[in-house]
Every structure is written in structure tokens, then in C-alpha cells.
mmCIF file with all atom_site columns, N, CA and C in Angstrom:
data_model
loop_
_atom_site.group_PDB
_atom_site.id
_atom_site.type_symbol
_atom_site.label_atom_id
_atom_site.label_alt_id
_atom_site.label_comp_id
_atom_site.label_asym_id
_atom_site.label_entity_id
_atom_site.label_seq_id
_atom_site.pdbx_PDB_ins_code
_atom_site.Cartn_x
_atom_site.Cartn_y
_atom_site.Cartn_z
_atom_site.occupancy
_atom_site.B_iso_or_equiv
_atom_site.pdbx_formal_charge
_atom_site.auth_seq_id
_atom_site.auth_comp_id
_atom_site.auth_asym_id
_atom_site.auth_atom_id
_atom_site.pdbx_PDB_model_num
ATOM 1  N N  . UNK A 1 1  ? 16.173  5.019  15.402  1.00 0.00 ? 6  UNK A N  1
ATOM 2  C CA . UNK A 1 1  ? 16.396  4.317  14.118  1.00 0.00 ? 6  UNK A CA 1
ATOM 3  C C  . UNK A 1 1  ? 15.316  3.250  13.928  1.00 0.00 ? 6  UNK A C  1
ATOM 4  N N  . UNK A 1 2  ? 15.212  2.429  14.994  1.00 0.00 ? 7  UNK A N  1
ATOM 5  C CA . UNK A 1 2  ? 13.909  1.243  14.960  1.00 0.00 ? 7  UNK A CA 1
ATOM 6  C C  . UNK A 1 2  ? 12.952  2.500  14.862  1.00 0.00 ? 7  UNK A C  1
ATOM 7  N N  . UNK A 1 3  ? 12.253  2.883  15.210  1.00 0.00 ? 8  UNK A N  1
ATOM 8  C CA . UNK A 1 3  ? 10.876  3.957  15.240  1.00 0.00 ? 8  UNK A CA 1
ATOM 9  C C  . UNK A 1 3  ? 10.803  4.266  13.745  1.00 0.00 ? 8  UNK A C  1
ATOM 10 N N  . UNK A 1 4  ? 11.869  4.855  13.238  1.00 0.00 ? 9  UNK A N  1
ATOM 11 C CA . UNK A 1 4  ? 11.650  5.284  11.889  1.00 0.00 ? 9  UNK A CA 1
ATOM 12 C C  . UNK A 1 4  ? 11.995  4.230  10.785  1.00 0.00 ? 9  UNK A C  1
ATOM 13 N N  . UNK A 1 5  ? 12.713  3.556  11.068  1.00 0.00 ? 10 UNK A N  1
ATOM 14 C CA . UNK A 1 5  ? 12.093  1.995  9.964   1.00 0.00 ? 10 UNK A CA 1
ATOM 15 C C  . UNK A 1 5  ? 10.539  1.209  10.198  1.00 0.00 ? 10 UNK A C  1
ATOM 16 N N  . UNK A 1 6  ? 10.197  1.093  11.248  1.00 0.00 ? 11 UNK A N  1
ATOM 17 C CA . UNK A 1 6  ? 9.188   0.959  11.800  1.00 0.00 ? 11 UNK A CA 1
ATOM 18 C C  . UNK A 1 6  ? 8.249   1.925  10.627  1.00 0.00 ? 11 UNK A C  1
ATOM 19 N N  . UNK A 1 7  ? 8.197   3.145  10.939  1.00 0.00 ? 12 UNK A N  1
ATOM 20 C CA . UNK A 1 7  ? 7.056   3.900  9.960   1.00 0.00 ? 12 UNK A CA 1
ATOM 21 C C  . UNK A 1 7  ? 7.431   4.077  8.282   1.00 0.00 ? 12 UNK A C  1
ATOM 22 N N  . UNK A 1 8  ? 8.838   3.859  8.280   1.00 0.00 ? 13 UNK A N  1
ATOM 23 C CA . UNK A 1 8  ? 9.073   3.410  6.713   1.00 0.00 ? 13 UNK A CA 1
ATOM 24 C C  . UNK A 1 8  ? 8.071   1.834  6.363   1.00 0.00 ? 13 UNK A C  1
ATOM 25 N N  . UNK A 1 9  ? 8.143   1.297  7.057   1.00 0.00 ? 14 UNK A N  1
ATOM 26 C CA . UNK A 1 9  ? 7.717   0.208  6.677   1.00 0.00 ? 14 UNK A CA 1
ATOM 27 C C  . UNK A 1 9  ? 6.330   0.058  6.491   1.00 0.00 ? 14 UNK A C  1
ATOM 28 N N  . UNK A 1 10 ? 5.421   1.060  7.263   1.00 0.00 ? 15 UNK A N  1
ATOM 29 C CA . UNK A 1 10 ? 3.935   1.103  7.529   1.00 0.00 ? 15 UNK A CA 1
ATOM 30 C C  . UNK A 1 10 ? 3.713   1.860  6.384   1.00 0.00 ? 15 UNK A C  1
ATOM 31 N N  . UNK A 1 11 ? 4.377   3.037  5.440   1.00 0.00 ? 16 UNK A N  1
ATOM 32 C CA . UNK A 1 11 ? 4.069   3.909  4.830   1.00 0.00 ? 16 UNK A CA 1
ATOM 33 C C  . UNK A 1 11 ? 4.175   2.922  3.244   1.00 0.00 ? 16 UNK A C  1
ATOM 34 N N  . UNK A 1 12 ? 5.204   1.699  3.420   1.00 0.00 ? 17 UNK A N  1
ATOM 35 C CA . UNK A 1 12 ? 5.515   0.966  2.401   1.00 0.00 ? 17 UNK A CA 1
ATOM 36 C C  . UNK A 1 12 ? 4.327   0.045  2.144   1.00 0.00 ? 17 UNK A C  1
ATOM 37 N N  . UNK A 1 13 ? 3.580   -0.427 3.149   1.00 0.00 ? 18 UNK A N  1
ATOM 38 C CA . UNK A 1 13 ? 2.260   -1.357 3.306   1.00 0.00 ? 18 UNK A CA 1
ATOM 39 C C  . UNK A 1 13 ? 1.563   -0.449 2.920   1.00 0.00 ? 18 UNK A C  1
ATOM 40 N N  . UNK A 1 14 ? 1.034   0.827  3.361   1.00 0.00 ? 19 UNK A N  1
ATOM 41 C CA . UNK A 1 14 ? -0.110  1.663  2.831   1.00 0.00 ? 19 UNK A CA 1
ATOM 42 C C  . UNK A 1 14 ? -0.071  1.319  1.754   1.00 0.00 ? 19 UNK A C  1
ATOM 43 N N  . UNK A 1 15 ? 1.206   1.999  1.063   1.00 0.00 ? 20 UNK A N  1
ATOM 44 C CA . UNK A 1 15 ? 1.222   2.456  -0.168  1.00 0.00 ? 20 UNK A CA 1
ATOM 45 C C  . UNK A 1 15 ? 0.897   1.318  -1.095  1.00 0.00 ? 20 UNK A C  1
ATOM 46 N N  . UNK A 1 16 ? 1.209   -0.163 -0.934  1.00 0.00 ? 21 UNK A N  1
ATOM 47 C CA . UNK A 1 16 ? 1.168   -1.648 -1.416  1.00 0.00 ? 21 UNK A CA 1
ATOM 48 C C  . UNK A 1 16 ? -0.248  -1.568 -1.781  1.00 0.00 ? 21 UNK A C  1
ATOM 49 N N  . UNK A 1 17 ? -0.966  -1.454 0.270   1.00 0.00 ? 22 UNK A N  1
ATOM 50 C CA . UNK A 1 17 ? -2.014  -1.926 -0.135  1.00 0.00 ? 22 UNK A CA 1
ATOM 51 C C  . UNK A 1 17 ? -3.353  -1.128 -1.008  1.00 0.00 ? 22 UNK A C  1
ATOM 52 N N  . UNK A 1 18 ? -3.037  -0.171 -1.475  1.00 0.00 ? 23 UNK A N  1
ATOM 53 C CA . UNK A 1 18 ? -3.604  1.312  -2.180  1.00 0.00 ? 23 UNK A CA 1
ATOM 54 C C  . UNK A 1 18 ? -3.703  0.742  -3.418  1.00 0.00 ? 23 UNK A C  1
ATOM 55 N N  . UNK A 1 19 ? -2.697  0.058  -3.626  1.00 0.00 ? 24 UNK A N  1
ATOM 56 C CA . UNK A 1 19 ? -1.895  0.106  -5.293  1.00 0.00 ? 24 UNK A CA 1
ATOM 57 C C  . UNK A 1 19 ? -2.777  -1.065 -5.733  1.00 0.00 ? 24 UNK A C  1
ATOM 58 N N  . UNK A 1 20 ? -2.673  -2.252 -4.463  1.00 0.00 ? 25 UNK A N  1
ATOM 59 C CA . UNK A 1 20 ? -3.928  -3.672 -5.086  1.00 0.00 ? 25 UNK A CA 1
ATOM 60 C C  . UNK A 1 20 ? -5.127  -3.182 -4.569  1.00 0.00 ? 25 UNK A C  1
ATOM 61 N N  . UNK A 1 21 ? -5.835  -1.990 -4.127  1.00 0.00 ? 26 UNK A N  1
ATOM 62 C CA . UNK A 1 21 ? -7.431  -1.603 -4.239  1.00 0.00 ? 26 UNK A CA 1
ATOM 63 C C  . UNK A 1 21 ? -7.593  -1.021 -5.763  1.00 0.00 ? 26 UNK A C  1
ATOM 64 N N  . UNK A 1 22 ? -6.408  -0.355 -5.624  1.00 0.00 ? 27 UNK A N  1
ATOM 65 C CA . UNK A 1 22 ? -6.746  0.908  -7.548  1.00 0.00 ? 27 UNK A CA 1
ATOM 66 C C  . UNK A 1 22 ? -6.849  -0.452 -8.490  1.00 0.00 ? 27 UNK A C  1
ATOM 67 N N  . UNK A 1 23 ? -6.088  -1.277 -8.455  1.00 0.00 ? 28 UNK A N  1
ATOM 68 C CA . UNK A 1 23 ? -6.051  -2.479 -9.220  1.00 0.00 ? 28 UNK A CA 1
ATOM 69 C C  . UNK A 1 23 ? -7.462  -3.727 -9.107  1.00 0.00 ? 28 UNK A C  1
ATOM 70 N N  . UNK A 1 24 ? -7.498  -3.616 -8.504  1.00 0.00 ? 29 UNK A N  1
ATOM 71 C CA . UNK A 1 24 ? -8.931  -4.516 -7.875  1.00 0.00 ? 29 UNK A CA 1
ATOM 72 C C  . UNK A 1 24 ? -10.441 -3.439 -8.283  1.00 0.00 ? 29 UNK A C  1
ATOM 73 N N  . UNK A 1 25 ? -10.305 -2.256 -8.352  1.00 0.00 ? 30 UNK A N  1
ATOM 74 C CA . UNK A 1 25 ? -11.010 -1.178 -9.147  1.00 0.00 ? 30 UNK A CA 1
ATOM 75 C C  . UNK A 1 25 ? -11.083 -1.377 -10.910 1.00 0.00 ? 30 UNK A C  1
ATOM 76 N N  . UNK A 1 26 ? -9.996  -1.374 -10.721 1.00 0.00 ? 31 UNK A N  1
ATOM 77 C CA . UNK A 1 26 ? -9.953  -1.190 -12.596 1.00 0.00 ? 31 UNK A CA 1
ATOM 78 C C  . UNK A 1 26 ? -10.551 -2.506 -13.285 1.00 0.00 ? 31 UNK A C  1
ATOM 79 N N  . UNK A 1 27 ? -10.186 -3.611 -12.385 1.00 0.00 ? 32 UNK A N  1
ATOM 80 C CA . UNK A 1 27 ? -10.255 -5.043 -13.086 1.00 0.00 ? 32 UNK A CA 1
ATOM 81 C C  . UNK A 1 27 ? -11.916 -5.176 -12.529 1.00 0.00 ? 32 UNK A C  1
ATOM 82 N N  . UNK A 1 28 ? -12.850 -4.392 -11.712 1.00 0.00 ? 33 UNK A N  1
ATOM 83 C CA . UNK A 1 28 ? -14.246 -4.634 -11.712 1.00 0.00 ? 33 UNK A CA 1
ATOM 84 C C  . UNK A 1 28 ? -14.751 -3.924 -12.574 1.00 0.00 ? 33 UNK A C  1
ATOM 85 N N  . UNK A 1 29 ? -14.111 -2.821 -13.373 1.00 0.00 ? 34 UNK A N  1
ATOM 86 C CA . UNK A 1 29 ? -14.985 -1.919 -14.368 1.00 0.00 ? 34 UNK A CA 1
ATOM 87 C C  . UNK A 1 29 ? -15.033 -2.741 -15.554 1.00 0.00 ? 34 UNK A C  1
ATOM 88 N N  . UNK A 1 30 ? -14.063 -3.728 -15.921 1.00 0.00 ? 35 UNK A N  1
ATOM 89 C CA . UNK A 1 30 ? -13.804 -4.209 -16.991 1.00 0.00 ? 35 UNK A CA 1
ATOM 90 C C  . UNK A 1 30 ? -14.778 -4.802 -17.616 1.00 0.00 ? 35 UNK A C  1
#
């Protein structure tokens, strides 16, 4: 149960930190 909250949680950071690069992208084309 810890192991797999553990990688819920890493998959939740990826996904975060993905979301403020695409965003940090869009706002340099501007």
C-alpha cells in the first residue's frame, strides 16, 4: 500500500511538473 501511494504520488509530481514547463512554453512564445 505505502509502495503504491509512493508512485501515485511521483506520477502526480510528473504530471504537475509537465503542466508548469507546457505553461512556461506558451508564456515565452508570447
Amino acid at each position: 500500500a505505502d509502495s503504491k501511494n509512493e508512485k501515485v504520488d511521483k506520477e502526480v509530481k510528473e504530471g504537475a511538473k509537465e503542466e508548469e514547463e507546457e505553461i512556461l512554453i506558451d508564456v515565452s512564445l508570447l
